[in-house]
Coordinates of C-alpha atoms in Angstrom, one line a residue:
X1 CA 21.8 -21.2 16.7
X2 CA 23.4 -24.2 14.8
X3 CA 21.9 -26.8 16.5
X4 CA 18.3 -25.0 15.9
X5 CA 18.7 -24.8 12.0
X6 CA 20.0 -28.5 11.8
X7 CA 16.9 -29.1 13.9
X8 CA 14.9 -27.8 11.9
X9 CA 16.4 -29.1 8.5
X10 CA 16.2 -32.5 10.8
X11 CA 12.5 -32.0 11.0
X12 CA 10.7 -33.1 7.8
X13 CA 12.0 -36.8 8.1
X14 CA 11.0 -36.9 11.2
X15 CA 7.3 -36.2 9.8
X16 CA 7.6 -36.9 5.9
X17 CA 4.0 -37.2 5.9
X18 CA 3.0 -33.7 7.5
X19 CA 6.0 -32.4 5.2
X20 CA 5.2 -33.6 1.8
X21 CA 1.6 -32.6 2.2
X22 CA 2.3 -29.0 3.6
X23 CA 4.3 -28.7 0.4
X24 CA 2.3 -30.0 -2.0
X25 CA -0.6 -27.7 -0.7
X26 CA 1.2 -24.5 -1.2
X27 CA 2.7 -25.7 -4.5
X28 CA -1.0 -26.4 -5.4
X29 CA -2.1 -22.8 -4.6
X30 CA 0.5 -21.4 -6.4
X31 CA -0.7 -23.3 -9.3
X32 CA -4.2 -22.0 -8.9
X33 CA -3.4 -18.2 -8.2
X34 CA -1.6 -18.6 -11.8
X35 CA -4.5 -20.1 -13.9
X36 CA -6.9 -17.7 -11.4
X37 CA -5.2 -14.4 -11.7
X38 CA -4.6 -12.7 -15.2
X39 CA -1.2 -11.6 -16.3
X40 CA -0.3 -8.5 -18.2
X41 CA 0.4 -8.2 -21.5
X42 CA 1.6 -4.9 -23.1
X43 CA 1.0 -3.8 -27.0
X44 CA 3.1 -0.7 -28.2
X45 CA 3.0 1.0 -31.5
X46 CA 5.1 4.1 -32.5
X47 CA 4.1 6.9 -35.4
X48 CA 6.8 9.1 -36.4
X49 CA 4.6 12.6 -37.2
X50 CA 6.1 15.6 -38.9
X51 CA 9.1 14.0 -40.4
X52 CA 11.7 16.2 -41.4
X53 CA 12.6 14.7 -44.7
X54 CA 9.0 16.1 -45.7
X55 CA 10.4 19.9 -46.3
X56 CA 10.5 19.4 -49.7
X57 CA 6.9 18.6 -49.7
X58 CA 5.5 21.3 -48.3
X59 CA 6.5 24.7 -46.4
X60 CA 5.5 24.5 -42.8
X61 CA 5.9 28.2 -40.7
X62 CA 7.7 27.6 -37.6
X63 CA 4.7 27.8 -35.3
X64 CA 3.3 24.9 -36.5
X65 CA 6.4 22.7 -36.8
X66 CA 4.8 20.9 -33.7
X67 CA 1.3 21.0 -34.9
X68 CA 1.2 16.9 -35.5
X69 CA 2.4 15.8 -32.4
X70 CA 1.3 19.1 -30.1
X71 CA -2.5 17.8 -29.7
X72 CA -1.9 14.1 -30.2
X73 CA -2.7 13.0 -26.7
X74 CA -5.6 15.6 -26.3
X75 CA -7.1 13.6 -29.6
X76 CA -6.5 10.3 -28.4
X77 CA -7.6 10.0 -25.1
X78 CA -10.4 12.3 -25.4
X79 CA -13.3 11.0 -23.7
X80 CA -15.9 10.4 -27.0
X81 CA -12.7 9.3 -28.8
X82 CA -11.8 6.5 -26.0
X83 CA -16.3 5.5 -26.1
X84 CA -16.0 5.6 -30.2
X85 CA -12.6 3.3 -29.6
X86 CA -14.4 1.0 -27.2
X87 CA -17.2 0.4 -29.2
X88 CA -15.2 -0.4 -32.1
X89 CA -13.4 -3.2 -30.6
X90 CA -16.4 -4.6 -28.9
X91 CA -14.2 -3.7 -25.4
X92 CA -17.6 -4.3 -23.1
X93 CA -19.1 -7.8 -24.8
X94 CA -15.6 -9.5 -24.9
X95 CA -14.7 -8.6 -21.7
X96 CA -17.7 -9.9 -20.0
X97 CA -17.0 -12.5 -22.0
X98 CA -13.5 -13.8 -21.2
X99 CA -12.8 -11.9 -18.0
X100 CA -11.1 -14.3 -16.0
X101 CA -12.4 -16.4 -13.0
X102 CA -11.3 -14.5 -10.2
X103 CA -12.2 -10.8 -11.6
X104 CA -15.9 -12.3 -12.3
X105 CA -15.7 -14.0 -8.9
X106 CA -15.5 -10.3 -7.6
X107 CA -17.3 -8.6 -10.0
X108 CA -20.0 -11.3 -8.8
X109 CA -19.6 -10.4 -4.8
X110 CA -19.9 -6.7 -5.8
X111 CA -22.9 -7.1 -7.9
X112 CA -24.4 -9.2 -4.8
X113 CA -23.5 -6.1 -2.6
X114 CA -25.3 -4.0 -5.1
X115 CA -28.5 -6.1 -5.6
X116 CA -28.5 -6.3 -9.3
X117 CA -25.8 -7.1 -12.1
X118 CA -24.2 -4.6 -14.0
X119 CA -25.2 -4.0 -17.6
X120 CA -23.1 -3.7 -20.6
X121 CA -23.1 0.1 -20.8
X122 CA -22.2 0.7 -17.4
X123 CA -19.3 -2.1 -17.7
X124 CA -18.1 0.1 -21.0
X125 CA -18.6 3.2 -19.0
X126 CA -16.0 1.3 -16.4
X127 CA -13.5 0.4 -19.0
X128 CA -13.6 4.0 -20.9
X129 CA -12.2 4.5 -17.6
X130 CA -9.8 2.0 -17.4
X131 CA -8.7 2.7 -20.8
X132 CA -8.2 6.9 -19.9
X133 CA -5.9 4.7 -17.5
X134 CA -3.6 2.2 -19.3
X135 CA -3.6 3.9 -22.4
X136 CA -0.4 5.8 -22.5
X137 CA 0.3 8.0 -25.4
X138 CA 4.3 9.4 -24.8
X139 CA 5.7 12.1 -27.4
X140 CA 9.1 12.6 -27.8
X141 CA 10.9 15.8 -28.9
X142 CA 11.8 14.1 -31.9
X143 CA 7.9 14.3 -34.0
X144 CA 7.7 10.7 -32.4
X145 CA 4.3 9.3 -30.8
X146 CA 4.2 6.1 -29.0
X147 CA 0.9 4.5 -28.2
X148 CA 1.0 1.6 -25.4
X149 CA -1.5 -0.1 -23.8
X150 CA -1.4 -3.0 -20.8
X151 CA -4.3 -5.6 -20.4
X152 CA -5.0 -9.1 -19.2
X153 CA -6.3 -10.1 -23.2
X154 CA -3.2 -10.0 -25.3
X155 CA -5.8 -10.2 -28.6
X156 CA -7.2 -7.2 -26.4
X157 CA -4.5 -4.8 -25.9
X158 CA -3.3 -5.3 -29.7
X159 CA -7.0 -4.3 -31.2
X160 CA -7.0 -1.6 -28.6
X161 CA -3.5 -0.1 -30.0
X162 CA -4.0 -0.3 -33.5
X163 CA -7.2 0.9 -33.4
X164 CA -6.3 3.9 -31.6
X165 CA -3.1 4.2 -34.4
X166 CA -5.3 4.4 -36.6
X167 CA -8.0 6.7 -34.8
X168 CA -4.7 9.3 -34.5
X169 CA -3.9 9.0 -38.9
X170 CA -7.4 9.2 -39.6
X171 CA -7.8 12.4 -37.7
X172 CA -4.9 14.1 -38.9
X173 CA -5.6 12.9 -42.3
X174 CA -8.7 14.8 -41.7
X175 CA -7.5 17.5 -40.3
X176 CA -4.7 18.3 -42.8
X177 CA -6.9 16.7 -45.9
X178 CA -10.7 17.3 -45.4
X179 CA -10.3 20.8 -44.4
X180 CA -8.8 21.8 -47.6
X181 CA -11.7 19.3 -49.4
X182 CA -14.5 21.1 -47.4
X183 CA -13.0 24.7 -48.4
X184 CA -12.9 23.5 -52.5
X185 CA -16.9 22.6 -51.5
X186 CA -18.2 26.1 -49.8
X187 CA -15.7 27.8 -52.9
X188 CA -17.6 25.5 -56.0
X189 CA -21.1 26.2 -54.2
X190 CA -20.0 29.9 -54.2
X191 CA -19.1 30.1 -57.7
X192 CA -22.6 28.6 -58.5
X193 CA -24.1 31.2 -56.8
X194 CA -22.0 33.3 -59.1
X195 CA -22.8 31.6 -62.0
X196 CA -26.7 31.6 -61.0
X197 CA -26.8 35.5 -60.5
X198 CA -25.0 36.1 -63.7
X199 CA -27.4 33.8 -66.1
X200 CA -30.2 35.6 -64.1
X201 CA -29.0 39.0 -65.0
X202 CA -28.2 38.0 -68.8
X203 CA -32.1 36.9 -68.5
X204 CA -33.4 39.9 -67.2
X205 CA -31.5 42.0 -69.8
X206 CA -32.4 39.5 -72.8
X207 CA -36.2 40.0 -71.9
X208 CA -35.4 44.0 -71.7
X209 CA -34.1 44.1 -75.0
X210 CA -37.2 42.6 -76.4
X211 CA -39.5 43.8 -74.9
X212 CA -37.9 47.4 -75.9
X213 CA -38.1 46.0 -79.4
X214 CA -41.7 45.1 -79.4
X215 CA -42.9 48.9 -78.6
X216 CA -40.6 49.8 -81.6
X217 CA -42.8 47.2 -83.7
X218 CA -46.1 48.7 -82.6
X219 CA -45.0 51.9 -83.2
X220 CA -44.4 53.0 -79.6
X221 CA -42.3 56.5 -79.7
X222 CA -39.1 56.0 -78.4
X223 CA -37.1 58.4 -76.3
X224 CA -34.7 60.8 -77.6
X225 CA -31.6 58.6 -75.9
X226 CA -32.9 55.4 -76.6
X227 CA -30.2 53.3 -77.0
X228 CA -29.7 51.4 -80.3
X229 CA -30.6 47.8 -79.8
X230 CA -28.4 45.2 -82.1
X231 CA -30.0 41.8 -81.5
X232 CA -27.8 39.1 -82.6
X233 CA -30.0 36.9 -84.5
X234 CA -30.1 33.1 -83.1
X235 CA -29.3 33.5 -80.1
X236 CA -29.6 30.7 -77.3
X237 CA -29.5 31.8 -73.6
X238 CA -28.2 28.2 -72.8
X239 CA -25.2 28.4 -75.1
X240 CA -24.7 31.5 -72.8
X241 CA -24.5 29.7 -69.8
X242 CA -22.2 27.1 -71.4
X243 CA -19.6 29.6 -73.3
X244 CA -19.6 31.3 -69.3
X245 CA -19.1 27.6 -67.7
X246 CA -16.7 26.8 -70.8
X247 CA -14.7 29.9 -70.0
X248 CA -14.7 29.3 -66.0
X249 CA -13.5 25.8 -66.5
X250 CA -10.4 27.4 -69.1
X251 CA -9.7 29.6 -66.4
X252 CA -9.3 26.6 -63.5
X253 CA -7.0 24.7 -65.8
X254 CA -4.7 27.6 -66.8
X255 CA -4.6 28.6 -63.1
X256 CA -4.4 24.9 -61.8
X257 CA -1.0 24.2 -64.5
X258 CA 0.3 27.8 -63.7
X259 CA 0.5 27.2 -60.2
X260 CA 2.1 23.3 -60.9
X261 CA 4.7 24.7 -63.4
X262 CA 6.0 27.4 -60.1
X263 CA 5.7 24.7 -58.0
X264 CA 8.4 22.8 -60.3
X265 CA 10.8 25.9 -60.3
X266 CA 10.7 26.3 -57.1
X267 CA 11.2 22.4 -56.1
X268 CA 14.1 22.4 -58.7
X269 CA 15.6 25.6 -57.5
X270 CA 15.5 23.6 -53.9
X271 CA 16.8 20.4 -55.3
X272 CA 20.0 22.8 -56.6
X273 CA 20.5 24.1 -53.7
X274 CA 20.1 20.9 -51.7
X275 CA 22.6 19.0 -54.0
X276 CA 25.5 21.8 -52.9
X277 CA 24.9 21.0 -49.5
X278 CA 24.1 17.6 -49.1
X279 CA 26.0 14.4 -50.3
X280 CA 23.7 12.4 -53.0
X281 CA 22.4 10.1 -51.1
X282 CA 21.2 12.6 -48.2
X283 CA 17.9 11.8 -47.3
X284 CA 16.6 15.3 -48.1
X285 CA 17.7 15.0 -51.7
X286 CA 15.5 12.0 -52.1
X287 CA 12.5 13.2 -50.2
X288 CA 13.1 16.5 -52.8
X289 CA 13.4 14.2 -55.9
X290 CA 10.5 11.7 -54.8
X291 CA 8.2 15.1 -55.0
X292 CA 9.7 16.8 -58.1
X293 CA 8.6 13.3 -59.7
X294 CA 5.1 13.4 -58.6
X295 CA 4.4 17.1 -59.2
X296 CA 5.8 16.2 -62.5
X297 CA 3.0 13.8 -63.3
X298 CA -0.5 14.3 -64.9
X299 CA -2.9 15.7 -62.8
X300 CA -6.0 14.1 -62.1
X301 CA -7.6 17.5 -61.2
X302 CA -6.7 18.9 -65.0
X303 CA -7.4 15.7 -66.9
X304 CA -10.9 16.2 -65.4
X305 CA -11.2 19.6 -66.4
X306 CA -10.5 18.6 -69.7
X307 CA -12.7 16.0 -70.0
X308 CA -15.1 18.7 -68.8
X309 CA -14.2 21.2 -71.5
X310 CA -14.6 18.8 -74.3
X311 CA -18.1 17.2 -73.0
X312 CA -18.9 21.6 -73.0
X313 CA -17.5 22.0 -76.4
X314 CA -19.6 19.1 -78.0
X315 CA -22.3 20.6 -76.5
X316 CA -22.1 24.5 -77.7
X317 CA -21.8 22.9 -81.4
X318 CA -24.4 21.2 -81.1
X319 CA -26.4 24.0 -80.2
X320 CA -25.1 26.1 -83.1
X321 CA -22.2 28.2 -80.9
X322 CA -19.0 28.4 -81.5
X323 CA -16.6 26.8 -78.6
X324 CA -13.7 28.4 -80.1
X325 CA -14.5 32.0 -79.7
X326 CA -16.2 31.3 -76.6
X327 CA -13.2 30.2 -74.9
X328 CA -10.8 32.6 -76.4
X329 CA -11.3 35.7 -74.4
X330 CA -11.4 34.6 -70.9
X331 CA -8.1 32.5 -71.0
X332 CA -6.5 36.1 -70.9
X333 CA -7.7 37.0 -67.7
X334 CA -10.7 38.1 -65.4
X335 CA -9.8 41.7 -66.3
X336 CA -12.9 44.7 -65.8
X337 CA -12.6 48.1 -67.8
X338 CA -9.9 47.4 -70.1
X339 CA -10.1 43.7 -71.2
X340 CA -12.5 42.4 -73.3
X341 CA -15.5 41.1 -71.7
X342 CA -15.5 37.4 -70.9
X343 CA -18.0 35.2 -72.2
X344 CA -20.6 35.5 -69.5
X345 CA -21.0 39.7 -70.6
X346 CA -20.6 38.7 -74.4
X347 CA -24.5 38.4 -74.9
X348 CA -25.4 42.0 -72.8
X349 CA -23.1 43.6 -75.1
X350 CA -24.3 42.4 -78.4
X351 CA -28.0 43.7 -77.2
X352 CA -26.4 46.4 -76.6
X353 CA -24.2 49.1 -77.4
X354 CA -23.6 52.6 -76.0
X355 CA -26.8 52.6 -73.8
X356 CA -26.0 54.2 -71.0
X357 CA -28.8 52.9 -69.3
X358 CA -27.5 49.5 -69.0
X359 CA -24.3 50.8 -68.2
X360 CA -24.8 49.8 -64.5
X361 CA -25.9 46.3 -65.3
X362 CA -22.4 45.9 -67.3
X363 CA -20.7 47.3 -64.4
X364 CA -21.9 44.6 -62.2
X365 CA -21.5 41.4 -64.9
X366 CA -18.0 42.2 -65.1
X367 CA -17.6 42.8 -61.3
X368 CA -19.3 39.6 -60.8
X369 CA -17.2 38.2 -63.7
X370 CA -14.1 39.2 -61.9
X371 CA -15.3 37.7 -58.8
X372 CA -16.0 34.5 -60.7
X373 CA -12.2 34.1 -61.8
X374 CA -10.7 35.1 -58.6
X375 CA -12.7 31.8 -57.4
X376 CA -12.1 30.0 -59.6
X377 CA -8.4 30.3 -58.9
X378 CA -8.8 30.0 -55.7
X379 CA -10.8 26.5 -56.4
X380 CA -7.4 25.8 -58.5
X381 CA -5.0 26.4 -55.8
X382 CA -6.7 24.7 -53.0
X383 CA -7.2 21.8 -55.6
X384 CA -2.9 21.7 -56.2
X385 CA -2.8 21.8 -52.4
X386 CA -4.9 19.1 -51.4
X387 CA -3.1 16.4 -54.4
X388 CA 0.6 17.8 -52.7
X389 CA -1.3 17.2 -49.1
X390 CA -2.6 13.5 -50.3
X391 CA 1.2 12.9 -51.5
X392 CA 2.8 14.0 -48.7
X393 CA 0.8 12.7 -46.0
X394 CA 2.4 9.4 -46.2
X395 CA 6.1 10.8 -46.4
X396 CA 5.0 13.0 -43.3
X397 CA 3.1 10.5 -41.1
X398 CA 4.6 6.9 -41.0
X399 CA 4.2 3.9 -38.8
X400 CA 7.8 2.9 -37.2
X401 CA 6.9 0.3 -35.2
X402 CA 3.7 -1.2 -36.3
X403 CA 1.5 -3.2 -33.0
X404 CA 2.3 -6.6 -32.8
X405 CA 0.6 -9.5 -30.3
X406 CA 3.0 -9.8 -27.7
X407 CA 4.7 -13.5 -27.5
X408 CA 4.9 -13.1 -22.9
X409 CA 3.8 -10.6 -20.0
X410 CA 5.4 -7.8 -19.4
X411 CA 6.3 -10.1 -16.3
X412 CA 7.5 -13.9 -15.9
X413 CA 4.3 -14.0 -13.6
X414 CA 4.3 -17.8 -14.6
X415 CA 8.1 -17.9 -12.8
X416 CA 7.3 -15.9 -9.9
X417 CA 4.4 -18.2 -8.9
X418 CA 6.4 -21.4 -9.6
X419 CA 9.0 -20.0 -7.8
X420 CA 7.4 -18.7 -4.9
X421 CA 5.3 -21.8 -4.9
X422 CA 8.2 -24.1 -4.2
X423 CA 10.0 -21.8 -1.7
X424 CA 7.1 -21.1 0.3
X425 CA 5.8 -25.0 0.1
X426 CA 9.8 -26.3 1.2
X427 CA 9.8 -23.5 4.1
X428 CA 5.8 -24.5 5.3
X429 CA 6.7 -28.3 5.2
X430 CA 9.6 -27.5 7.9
X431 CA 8.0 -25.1 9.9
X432 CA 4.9 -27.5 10.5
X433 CA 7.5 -30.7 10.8
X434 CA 8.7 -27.8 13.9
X435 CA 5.9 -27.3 15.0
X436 CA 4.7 -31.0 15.5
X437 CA 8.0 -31.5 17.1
X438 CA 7.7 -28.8 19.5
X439 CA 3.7 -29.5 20.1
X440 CA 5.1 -33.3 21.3
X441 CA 7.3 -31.7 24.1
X442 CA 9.5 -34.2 24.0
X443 CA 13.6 -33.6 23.6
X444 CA 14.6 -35.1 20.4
X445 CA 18.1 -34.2 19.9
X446 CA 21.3 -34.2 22.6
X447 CA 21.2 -30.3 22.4
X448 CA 17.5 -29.6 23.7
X449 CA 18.8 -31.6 27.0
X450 CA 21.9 -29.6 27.7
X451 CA 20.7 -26.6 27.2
X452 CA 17.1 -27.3 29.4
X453 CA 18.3 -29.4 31.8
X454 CA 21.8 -27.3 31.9
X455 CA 23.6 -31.0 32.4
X456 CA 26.0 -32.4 30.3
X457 CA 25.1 -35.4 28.8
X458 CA 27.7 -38.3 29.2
X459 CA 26.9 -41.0 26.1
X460 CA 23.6 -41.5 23.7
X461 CA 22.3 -45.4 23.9
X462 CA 20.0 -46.5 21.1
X463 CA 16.4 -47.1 22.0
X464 CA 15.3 -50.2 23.2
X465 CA 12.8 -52.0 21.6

C-alpha cells in the first residue's frame, strides 16, 4: 500500500505535461461554475408588534393581546399581497433582466421544449411562487416578526424585504387607523342625514304656520282649538340651520375636551400607581409619561371645531341672529321632556305654543335632536381615539432591525469552488499521470517487479544511453 501511494505521488513528474493540464482544466471549471452559477444572498428585517411598554397608550382586552402578530403571516404571504409585492419591485422585468447565464441557459432549453418563450406575466406568475417560497415570515412569542428572504440579486432580496416591511405597517396602520377614520365618515354622513330631516321638518312646520295665518287674514273661521300662532317676526330659516349646526359643533367640542380631561385622570392615576411599583427610570414610566405629554397638548380635532364655530358665529350676525343665545342651550345637554329645547326645536316653538296638534312634530324634533347629540359624541370619541391610535402606533409598532444589503452569501460559495477547484484539479492531475503509467505497461519502479514477477530483485543499474 506504501509503495502504491509513493507511486502515485511519483506520477505527475513523470508526466508534468498531462499533470499540469489536468489541473488547470478543473481549476478552470471551477472558475466558470462560480461566475455561471448564482450565489445566495439573504436580507432580514425584524418588527417588534404589540410592544408592551404601549399599556399606557391604550387598554388592549386580553384576547387581542396577540392581534398584531396573530395574522401577520396570513397578510403577508397572501397570494394578491405577494402579486401587489411583485409588481411593486418590478420582480418579473429585472429578473428577466439580470438572471444569470446558466438559469437563462435553461430557461432557454425549456422554452425550446415548449415551442415558444415565456412572457412576463407567466415569469411573475413563477416568481409569486417562488416568493410564497423563500419568503419566510417567523413570529416569536415575544410580539416579534421577522421577515427574511433568500435570492441570487442581493439589490433583489433587500427591495423584496422592505417592501414587504412595509406592506405588514401599512396594513396594520390600516387596520387599527382607517377603521376608526371610516366609522367617523358613515357617523358625520349620518348626522347629516339628521340634520337634513330636521331643517325639512322646521320647513314643513314654518310653511304650516303661515299658511294657517293666511286663512286668518282672509277671514277663514278658525276652529274652536286652534292653536294660537306667535310668529317671531324676522325670522331666517337659514339662521335655523346654522344656530342647529352651531349648537352640534358646541356639543362635539365639549364632548371631545370631556373625554381628553378623563383620559388625563386616568393616565395620571396610572402614572401614581406605576411610580410605587416601578423604579424611575422603568420603561413603563416613560411610555406612561411620553403619553400624558401628548394627551396634554392641543388638539387638532378641537382647534378645528373652533375655527368652525367662529366661521358659524360671523355668519349668524351677519344674518341678524344672535350666536350667543343660539349656542347657550345645547351645551347643557341633548336632554328631551325636561330640558329646554336645543336650537334646532327653537323656531317650532316660537310658531307655536300649546297646540296640541303639533305636539307630535315636537316629539319627533327633540327625539331626532337627541339622536343628533348622541352622534355627535360618538363622532367626538372616535375622533379622541383615532389622534391616541395615530400616537401610539409608532410606540406599538417599531422596526428593530431595519433590512440592510447584505455585504456576502449566506455561503463562502466563492471558497468552496476555489477550494474544491484546486483539490479536485491536484487529485485529477495524479490520477491521469496513473493512468498513463499504467496504460504504458511497463514496470517503473523496483516494487511492481517483486511483487509481479514474485523475484527479488538483486541491484538497480542506471539506464544506458
Amino acid at each position: 500500500m506504501a509503495h502504491a501511494i509513493l507511486f502515485t505521488l511519483r506520477a505527475p513528474l513523470r508526466h508534468p505535461l498531462l499533470a499540469v493540464g489536468t489541473f488547470l482544466v478543473v481549476f478552470s471549471a471551477a472558475v466558470g461554475g462560480l461566475m455561471l452559477f448564482p450565489q445566495r444572498y439573504e436580507v432580514k428585517t425584524t418588527i417588534l408588534a404589540g410592544s408592551p411598554l404601549t399599556g399606557a397608550l391604550f387598554e388592549q382586552r386580553d384576547h387581542e393581546r396577540d392581534a398584531p402578530t396573530r395574522a401577520a403571516r396570513e397578510i403577508l404571504v397572501r397570494r394578491d399581497n405577494l402579486e401587489a409585492l411583485a409588481k411593486q419591485v418590478n420582480f418579473a422585468e429585472r429578473y428577466l433582466a439580470a438572471r444569470p447565464l446558466a438559469i437563462r441557459m435553461v430557461h432557454r432549453f425549456f422554452d425550446y421544449l415548449n415551442g415558444r418563450e415565456r412572457t412576463v406575466d407567466e415569469v411573475r406568475e413563477s416568481l409569486v411562487d417562488a416568493l410564497d417560497e423563500r419568503l419566510g415570515v417567523n413570529i416569536d412569542t415575544e410580539g416579534t416578526i421577522s421577515i427574511t428572504f433568500r435570492w441570487w440579486d442581493k439589490q433583489m432580496a433587500y427591495d423584496v424585504v422592505n417592501a414587504a416591511g412595509e406592506s405588514f405597517m401599512a396594513m396594520r396602520h390600516s387596520t387599527e387607523i382607517k377603521t376608526v377614520a371610516e366609522s367617523i365618515t358613515i357617523l358625520e354622513d349620518h348626522r347629516a342625514r339628521v340634520e337634513e330631516e330636521i331643517d325639512q321638518r322646521i320647513v314643513a312646520m314654518e310653511e304650516r304656520a303661515k299658511a294657517e295665518a293666511g286663512e286668518k287674514r282672509h277671514g277663514a273661521p278658525a276652529p274652536a282649538a286652534a292653536p294660537r300662532l306667535v310668529r317671531r317676526p324676522n325670522q331666517d330659516p337659514d339662521v335655523s340651520r346654522l344656530e342647529t349646526l352651531l349648537a352640534a359643533n358646541q356639543r362635539a367640542a365639549t364632548d371631545l375636551e370631556t373625554a381628553r380631561q378623563q383620559r388625563l385622570i386616568e393616565l395620571q392615576a396610572e402614572l401614581l400607581q406605576k411610580q410605587s411599583i416601578y423604579a424611575p427610570d422603568h420603561p413603563a414610566i416613560g411610555a406612561t409619561k411620553r403619553m400624558l405629554e401628548i394627551v396634554q397638548q392641543p388638539s387638532s380635532q378641537v382647534a378645528s371645531l373652533r375655527e368652525e364655530r367662529r366661521r358659524l358665529e360671523d355668519e349668524i350676525r351677519s344674518r341678524g341672529g344672535s350666536a350667543t343665545s343660539a349656542g347657550a342651550s345645547p351645551a347643557t345637554g341633548a336632554g328631551t321632556s325636561s330640558q329646554a329645547l336645543p336650537a334646532r326645536q327653537e323656531p317650532a316653538q316660537a310658531l307655536f305654543e300649546e297646540s296640541p296638534r303639533e305636539e307630535a312634530d315636537r316629539e319627533r324634533l327633540r327625539n331626532l335632536n337627541s339622536r343628533l347629540g348622541e352622534i355627535s359624541a360618538r363622532i367626538a370619541s372616535s375622533r379622541l381615539q383615532m389622534e391616541t391610535a395615530e400616537a401610539a402606533f409608532k410606540l406599538r409598532y417599531a422596526v428593530v432591525t431595519p433590512p440592510r444589503l447584505p455585504k456576502k452569501p449566506i455561503k463562502p460559495y466563492a471558497m468552496l469552488f476555489l477550494v474544491s477547484g484546486l483539490l479536485g484539479g491536484v487529485l485529477l492531475a495524479h490520477l491521469a499521470a496513473v493512468a498513463a503509467d499504467l496504460r504504458g505497461g511497463k514496470a517503473l519502479e523496483r516494487w511492481q517487479v517483486e511483487h509481479q514477477l514474485g523475484l527479488p530483485v538483486l541491484g538497480e543499474t542506471k539506464r544506458l544511453p
